[in-house]
PDB file of C-alpha atoms in Angstrom:
ATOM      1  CA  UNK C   1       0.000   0.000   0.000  1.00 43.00           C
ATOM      2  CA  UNK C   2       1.436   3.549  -0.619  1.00 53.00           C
ATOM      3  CA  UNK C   3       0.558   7.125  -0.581  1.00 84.00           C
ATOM      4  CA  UNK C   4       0.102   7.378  -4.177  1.00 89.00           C
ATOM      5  CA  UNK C   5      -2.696   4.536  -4.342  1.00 90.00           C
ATOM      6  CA  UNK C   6      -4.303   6.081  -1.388  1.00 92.00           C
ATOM      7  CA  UNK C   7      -4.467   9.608  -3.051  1.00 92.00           C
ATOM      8  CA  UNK C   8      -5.737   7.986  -6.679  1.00 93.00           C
ATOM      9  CA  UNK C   9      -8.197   6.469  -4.930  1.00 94.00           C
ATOM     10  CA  UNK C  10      -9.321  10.116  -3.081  1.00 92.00           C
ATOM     11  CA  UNK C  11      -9.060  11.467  -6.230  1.00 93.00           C
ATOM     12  CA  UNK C  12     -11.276   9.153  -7.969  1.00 93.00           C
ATOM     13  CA  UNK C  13     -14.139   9.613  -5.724  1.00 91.00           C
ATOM     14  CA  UNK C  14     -13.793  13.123  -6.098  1.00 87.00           C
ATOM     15  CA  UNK C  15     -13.500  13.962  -9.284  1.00 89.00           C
ATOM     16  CA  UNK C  16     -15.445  11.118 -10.800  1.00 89.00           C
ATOM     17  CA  UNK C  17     -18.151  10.569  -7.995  1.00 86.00           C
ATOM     18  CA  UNK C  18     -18.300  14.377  -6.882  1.00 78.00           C
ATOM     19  CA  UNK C  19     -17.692  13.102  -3.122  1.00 81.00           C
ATOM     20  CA  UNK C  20     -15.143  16.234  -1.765  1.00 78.00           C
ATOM     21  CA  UNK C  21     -12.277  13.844  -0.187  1.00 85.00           C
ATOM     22  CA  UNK C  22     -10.131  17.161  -0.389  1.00 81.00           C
ATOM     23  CA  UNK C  23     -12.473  18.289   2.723  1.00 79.00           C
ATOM     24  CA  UNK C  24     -11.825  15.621   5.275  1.00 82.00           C
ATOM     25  CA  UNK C  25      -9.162  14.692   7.515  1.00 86.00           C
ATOM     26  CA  UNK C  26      -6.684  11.839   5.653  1.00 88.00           C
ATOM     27  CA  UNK C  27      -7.131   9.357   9.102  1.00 88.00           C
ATOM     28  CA  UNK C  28     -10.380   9.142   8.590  1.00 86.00           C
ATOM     29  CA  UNK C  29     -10.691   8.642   4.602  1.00 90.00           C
ATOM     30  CA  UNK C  30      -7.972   6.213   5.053  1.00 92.00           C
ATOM     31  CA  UNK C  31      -9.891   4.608   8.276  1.00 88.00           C
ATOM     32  CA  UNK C  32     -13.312   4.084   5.740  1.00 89.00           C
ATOM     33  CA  UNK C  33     -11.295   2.995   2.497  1.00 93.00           C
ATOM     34  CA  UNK C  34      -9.118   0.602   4.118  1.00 93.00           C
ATOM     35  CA  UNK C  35     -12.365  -0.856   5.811  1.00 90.00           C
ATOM     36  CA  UNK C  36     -13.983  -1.448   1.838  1.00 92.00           C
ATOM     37  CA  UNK C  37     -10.414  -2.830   1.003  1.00 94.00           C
ATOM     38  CA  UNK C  38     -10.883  -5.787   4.066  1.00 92.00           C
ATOM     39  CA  UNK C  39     -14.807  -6.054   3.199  1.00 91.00           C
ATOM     40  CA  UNK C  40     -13.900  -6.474  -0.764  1.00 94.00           C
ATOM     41  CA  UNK C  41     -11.490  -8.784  -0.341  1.00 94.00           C
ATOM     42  CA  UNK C  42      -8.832  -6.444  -2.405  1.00 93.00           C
ATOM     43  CA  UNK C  43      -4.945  -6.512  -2.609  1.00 91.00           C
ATOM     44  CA  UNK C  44      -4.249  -3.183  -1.510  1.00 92.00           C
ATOM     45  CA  UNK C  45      -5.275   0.779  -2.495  1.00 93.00           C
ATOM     46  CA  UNK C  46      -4.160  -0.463  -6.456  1.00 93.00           C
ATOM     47  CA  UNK C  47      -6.412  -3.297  -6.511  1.00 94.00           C
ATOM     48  CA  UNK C  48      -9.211  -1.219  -4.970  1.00 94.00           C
ATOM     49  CA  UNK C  49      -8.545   1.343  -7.282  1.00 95.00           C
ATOM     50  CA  UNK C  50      -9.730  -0.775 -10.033  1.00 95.00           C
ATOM     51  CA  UNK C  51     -12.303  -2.563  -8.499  1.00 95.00           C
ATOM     52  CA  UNK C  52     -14.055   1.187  -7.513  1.00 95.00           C
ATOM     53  CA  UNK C  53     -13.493   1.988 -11.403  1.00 94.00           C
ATOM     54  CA  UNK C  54     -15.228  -0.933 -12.898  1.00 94.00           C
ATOM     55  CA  UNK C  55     -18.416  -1.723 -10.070  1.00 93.00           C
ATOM     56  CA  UNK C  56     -20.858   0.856  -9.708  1.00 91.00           C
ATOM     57  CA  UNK C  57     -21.905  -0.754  -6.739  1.00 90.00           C
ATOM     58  CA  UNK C  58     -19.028  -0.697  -5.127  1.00 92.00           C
ATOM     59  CA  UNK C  59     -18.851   2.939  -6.234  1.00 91.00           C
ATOM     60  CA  UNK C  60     -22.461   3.263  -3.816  1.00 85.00           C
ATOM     61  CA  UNK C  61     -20.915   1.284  -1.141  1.00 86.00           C
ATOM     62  CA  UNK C  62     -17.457   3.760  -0.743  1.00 89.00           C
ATOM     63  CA  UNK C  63     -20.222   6.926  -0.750  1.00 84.00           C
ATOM     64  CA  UNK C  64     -22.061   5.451   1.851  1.00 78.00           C
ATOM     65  CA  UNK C  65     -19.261   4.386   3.927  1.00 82.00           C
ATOM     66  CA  UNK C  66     -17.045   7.891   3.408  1.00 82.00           C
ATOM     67  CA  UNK C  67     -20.681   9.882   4.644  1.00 73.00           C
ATOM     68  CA  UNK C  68     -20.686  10.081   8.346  1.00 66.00           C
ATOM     69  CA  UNK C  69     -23.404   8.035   9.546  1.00 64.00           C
ATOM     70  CA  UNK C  70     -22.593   7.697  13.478  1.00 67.00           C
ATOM     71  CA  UNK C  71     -25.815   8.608  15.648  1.00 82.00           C
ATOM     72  CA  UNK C  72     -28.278   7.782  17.451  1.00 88.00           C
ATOM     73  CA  UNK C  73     -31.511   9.031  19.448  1.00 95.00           C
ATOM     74  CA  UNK C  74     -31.079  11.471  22.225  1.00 96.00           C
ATOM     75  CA  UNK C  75     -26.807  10.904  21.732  1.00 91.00           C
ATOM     76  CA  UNK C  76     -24.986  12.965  25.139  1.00 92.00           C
ATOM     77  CA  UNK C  77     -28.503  12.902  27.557  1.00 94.00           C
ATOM     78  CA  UNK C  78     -27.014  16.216  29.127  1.00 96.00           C
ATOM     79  CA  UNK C  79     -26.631  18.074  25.392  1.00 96.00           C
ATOM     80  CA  UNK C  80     -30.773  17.116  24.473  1.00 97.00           C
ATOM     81  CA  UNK C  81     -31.811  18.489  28.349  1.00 97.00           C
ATOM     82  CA  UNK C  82     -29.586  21.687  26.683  1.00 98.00           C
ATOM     83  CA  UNK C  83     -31.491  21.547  23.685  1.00 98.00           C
ATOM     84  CA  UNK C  84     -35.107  21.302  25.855  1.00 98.00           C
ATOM     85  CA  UNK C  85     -34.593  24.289  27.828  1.00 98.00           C
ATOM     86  CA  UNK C  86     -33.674  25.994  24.075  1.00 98.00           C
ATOM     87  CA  UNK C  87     -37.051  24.350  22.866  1.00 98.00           C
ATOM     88  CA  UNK C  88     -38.964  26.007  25.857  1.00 97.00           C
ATOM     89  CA  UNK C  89     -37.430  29.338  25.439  1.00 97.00           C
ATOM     90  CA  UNK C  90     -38.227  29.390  21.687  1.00 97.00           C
ATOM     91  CA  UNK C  91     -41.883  28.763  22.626  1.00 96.00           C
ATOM     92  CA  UNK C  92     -41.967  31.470  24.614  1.00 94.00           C
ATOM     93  CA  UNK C  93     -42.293  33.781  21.762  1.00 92.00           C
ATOM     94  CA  UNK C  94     -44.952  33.670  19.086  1.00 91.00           C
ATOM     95  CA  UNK C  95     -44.574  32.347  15.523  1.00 92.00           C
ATOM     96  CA  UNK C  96     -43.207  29.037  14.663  1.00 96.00           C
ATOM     97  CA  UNK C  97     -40.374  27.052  15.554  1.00 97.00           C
ATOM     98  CA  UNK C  98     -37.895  26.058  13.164  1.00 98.00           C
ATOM     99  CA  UNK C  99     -34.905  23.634  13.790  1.00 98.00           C
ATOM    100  CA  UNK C 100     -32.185  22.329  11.627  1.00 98.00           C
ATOM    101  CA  UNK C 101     -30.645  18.804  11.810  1.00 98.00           C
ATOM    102  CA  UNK C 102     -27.913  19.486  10.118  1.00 96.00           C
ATOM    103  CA  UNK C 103     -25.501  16.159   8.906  1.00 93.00           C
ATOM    104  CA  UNK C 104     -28.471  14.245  10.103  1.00 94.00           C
ATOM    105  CA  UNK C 105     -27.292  10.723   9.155  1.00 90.00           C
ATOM    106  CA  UNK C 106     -30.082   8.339   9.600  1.00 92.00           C
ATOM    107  CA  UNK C 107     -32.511  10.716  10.934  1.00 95.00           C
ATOM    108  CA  UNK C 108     -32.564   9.799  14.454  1.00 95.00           C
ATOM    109  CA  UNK C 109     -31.575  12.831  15.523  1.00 96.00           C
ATOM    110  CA  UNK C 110     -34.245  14.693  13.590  1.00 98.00           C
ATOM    111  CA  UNK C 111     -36.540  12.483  14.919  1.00 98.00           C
ATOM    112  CA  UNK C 112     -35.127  13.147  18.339  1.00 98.00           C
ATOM    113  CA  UNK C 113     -35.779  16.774  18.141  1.00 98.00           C
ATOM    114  CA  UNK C 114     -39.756  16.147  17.270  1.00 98.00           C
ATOM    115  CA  UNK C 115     -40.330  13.241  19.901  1.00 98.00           C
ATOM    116  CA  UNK C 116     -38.766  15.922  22.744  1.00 98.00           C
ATOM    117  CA  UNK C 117     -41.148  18.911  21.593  1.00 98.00           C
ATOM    118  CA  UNK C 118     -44.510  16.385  21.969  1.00 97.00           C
ATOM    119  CA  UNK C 119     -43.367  14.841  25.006  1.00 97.00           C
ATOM    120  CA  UNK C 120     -42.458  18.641  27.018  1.00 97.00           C
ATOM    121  CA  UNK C 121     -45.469  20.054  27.319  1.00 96.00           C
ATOM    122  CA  UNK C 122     -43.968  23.270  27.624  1.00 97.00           C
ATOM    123  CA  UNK C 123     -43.116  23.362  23.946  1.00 97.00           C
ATOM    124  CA  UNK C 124     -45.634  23.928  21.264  1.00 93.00           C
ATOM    125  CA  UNK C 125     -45.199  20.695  18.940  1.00 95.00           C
ATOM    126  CA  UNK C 126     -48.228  21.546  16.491  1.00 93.00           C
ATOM    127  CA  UNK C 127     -45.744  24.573  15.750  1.00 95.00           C
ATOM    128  CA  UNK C 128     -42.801  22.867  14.839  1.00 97.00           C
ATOM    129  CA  UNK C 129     -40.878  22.570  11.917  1.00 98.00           C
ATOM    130  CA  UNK C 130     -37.469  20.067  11.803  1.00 98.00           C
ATOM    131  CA  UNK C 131     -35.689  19.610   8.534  1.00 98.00           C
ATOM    132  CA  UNK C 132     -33.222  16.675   8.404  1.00 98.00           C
ATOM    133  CA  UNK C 133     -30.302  17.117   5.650  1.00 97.00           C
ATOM    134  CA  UNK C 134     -27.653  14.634   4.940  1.00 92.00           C
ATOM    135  CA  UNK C 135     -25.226  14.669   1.775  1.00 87.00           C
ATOM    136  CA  UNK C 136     -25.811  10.699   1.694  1.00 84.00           C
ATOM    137  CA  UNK C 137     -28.657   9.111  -0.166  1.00 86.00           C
ATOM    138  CA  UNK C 138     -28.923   6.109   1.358  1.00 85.00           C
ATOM    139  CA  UNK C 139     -28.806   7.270   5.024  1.00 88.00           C
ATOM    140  CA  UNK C 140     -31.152   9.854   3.833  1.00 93.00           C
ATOM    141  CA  UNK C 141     -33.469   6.718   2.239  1.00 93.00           C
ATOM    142  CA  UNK C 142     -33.460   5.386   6.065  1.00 93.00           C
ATOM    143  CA  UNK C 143     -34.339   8.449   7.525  1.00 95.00           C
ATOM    144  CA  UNK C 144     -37.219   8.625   5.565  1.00 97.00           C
ATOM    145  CA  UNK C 145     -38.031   5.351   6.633  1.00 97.00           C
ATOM    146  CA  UNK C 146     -37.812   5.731   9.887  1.00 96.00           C
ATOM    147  CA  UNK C 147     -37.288   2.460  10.896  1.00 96.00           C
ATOM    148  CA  UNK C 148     -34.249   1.284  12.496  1.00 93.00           C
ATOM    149  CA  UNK C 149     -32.788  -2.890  13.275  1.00 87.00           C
ATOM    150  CA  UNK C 150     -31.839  -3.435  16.818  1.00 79.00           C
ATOM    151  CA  UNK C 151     -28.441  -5.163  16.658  1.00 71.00           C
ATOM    152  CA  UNK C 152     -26.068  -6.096  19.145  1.00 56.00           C
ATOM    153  CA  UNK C 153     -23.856  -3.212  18.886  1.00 52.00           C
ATOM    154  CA  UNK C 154     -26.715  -0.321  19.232  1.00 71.00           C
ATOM    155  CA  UNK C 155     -28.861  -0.083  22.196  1.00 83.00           C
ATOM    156  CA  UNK C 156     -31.816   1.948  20.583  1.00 89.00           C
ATOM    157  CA  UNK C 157     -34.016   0.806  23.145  1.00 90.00           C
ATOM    158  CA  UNK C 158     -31.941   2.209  25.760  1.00 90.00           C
ATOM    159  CA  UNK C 159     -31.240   5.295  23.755  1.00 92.00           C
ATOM    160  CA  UNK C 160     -35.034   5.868  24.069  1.00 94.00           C
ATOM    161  CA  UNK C 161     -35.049   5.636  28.016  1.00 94.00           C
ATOM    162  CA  UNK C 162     -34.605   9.679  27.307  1.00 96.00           C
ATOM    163  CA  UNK C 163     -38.209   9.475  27.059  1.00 96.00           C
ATOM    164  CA  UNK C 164     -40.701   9.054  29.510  1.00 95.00           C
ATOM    165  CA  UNK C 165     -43.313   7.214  26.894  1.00 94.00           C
ATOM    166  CA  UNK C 166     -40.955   5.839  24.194  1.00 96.00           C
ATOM    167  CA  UNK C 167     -43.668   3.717  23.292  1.00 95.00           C
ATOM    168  CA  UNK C 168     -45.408   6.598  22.160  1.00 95.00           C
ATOM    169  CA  UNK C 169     -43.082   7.453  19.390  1.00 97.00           C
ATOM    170  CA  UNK C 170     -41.571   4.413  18.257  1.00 97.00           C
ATOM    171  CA  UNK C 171     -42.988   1.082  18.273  1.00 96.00           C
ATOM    172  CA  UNK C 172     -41.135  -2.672  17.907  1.00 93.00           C
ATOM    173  CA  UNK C 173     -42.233  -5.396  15.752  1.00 89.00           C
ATOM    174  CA  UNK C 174     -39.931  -7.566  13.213  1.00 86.00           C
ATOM    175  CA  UNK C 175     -36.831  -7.148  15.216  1.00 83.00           C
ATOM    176  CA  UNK C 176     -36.621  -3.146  14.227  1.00 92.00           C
ATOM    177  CA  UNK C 177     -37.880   0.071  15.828  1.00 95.00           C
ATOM    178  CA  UNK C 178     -40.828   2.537  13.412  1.00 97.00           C
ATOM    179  CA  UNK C 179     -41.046   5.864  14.166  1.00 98.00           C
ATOM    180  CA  UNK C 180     -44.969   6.236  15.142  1.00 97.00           C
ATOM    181  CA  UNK C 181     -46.886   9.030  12.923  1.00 97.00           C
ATOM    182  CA  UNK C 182     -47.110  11.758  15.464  1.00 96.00           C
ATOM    183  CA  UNK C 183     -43.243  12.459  15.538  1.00 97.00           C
ATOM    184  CA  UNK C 184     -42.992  12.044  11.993  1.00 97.00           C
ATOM    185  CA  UNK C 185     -45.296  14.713  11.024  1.00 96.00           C
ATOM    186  CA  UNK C 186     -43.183  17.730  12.387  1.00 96.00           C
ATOM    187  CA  UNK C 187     -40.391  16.037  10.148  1.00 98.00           C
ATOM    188  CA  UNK C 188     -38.714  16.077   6.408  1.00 98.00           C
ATOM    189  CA  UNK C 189     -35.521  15.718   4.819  1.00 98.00           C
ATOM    190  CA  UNK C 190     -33.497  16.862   1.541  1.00 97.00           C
ATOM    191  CA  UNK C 191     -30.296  16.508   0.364  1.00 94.00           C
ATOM    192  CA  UNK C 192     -27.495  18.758   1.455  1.00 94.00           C
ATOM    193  CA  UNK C 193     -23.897  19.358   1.027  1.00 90.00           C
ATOM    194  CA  UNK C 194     -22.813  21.657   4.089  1.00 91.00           C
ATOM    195  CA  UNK C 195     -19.548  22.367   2.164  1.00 85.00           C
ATOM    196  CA  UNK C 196     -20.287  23.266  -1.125  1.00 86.00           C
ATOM    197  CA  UNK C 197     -24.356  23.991  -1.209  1.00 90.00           C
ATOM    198  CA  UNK C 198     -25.722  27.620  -0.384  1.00 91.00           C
ATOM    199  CA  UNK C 199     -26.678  28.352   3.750  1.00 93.00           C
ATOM    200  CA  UNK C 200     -30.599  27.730   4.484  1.00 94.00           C
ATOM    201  CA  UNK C 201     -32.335  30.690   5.807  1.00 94.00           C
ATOM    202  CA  UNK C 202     -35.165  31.648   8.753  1.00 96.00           C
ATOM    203  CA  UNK C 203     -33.856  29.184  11.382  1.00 98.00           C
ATOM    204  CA  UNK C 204     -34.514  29.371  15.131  1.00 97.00           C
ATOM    205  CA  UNK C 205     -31.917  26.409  16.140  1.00 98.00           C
ATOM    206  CA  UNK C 206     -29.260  24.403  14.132  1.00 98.00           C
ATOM    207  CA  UNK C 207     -27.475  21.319  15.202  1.00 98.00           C
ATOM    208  CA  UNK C 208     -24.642  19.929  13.570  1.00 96.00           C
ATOM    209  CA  UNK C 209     -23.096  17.908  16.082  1.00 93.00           C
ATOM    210  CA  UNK C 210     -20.005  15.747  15.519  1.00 85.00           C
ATOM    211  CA  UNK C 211     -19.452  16.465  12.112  1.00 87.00           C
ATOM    212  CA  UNK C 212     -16.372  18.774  12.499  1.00 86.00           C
ATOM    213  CA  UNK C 213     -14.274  16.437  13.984  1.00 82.00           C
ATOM    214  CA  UNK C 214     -13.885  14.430  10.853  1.00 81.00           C
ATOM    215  CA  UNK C 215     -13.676  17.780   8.799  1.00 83.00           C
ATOM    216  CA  UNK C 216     -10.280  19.301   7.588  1.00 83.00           C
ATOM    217  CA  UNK C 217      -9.626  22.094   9.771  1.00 83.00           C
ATOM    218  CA  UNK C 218      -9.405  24.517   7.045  1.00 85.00           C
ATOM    219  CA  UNK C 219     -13.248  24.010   6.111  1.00 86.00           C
ATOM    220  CA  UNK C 220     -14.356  24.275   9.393  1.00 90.00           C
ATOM    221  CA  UNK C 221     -14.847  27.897   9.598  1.00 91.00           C
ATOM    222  CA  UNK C 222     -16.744  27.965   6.141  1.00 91.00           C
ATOM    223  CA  UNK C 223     -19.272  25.238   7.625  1.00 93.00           C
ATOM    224  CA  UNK C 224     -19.712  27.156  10.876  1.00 94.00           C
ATOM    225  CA  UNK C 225     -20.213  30.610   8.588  1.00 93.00           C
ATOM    226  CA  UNK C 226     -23.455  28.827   6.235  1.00 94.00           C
ATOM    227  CA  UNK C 227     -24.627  27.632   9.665  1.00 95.00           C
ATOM    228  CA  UNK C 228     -24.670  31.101  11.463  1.00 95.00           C
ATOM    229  CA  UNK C 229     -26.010  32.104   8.350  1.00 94.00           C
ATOM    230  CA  UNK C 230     -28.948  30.040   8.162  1.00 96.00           C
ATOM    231  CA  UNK C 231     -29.834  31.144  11.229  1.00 96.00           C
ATOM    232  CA  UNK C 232     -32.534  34.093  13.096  1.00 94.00           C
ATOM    233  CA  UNK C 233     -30.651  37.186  14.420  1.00 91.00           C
ATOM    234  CA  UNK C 234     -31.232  35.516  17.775  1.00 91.00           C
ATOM    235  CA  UNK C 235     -31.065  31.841  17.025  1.00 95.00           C
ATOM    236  CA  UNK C 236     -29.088  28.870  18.322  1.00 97.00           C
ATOM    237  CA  UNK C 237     -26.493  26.663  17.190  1.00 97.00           C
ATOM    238  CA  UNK C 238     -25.260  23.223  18.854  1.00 97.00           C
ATOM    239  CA  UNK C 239     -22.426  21.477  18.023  1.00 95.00           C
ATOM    240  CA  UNK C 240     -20.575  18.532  19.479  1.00 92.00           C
ATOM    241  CA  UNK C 241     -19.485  18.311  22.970  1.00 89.00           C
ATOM    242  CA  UNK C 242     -15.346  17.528  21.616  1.00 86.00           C
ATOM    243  CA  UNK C 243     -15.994  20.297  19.075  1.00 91.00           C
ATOM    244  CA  UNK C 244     -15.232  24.276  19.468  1.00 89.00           C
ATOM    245  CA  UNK C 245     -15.862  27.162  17.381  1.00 91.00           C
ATOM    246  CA  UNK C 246     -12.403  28.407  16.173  1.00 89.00           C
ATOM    247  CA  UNK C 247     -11.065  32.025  17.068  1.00 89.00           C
ATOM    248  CA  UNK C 248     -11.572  33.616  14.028  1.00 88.00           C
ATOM    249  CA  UNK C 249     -15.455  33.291  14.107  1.00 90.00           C
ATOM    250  CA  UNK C 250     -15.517  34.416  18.397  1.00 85.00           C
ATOM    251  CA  UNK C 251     -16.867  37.593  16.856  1.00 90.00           C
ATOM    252  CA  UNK C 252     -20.152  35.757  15.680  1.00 90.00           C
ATOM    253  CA  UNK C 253     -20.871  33.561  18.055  1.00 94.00           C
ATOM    254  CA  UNK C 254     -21.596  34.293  21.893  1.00 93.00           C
ATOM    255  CA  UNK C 255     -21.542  31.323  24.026  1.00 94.00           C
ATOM    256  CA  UNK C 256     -24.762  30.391  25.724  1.00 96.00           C
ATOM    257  CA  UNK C 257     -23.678  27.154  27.244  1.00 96.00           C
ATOM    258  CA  UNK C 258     -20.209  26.473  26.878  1.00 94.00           C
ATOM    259  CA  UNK C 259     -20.040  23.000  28.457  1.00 95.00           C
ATOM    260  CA  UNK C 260     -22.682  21.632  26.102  1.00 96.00           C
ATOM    261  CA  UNK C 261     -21.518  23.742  23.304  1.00 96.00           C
ATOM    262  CA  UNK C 262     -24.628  25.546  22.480  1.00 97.00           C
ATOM    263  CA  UNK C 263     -24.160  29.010  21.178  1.00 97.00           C
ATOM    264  CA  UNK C 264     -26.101  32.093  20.059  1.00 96.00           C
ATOM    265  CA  UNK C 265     -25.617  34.377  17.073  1.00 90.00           C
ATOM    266  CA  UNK C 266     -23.342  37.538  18.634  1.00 85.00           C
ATOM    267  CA  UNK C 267     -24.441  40.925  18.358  1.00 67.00           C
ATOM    268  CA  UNK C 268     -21.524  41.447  16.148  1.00 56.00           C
ATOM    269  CA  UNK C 269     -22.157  39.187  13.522  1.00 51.00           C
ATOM    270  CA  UNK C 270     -20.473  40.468  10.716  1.00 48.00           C
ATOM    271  CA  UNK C 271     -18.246  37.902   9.927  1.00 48.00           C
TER     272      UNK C 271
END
């Protein structure tokens, strides 16, 4: 294996299947391609090389495996009690709430955000709007879904203790876990590429947790600038807990809670 097999291979999936390699970290591209080498079966980055070329399926598989997929429901129990007391503040005010999943993966955090807002009844569900985006298709496909297999390395049963009436919101049957009707209909998702697609616009909280630690640091800022951009003069952003907002953007964003890394637009948001 050598650099120069590892870099065709980034360069293939960028140029020919428009995935932007250049904007992530090389551990973790390498981490996720070396995986499809051991699951294919292939003799090193070369061999992979030509395998990618010649099987479009393969060519899905990659996609799906380079998107960043790890979540869950109610992920960090502290950060969603965070994101309540946002929730309740927001429906202090008239007009509607809207929230942003941002790099949603499968959904589950979308859904998340919905099942919290019927279950508090200080928050006005029947006025709340949640958009899911993802840049992958197929985790997008699954969101959509919103049905999720138990297996034996994620607990969603116990990620749904959050609740108080799980059962409520997601029910069991066939060995996999729906997502009831009422959650669902606060909830949709689209396609979108954080890095290279245009901000969104009008919303009251964004979360875009985890995402940024798999992100070249040199994008970071951009990300962070279409997501304070997509966001109310007086809105919220969350991000992950091992995640900070770098110095250059201090200027426009004010820290609300700083353990749970949930900010606010600053007065000074020029940037």
């Amino acid at each position: 294996m050598t650099d120069v097999g590892f870099e065709s291979i980034c360069s293939f999936v960028e140029d020919e299947l428009e995935f932007a390699t250049s904007h992530y970290n090389d551990s973790y591209l390498d981490r996720r391609i070396s995986s499809r080498i051991r699951r294919t079966g292939s003799d090193g980055y070369d061999d992979y090389h030509e395998l990618l070329a010649a099987d479009s399926d393969e060519q899905e598989a990659i996609l799906d495996s380079l998107s960043i997929n790890v979540t869950g429901f109610f992920r960090n129990p502290d950060v969603w009690e965070g994101i309540r007391e946002v929730l309740v503040t927001l429906s202090q005010s008239p007009g509607s709430i809207h929230v942003w999943s941002a790099a949603c993966a499968d959904g589950r955090e979308t859904y998340s955000i919905s099942m919290l807002a019927h279950e508090d009844p200080r928050i006005d569900a029947s006025d709340l709007f949640v958009l899911g985006t993802d840049i992958s298709p197929p985790a997008l496909e699954t969101a959509r879904a919103g049905v999720y297999e138990q297996s034996r390395t994620t607990d969603i049963e116990g990620q749904l203790d959050f609740l108080e009436s799980p059962e409520e919101y997601v029910t069991q049957r066939d060995g996999a876990f729906h997502v009831t009707e009422t959650p669902r209909e606060n909830v949709t998702f689209q396609r979108h590429d954080l890095i290279n697609d245009q901000p969104k616009a009008g919303f009251d909280l964004v979360i875009c947790r985890n995402l940024f630690i798999y992100i070249d640091p040199s994008y970071k800022a951009p990300i962070l600038k279409t997501l304070g951009r997509s966001l109310q003069s007086d809105g919220y952003l969350v991000i992950g807990k091992a995640e900070t907002i770098p110095p250059e953007l201090k200027s426009l964003f004010a820290v609300h809670d700083g353990r749970l890394r949930i900010y606010t637009l600053a007065a000074d948001d020029s940037v």
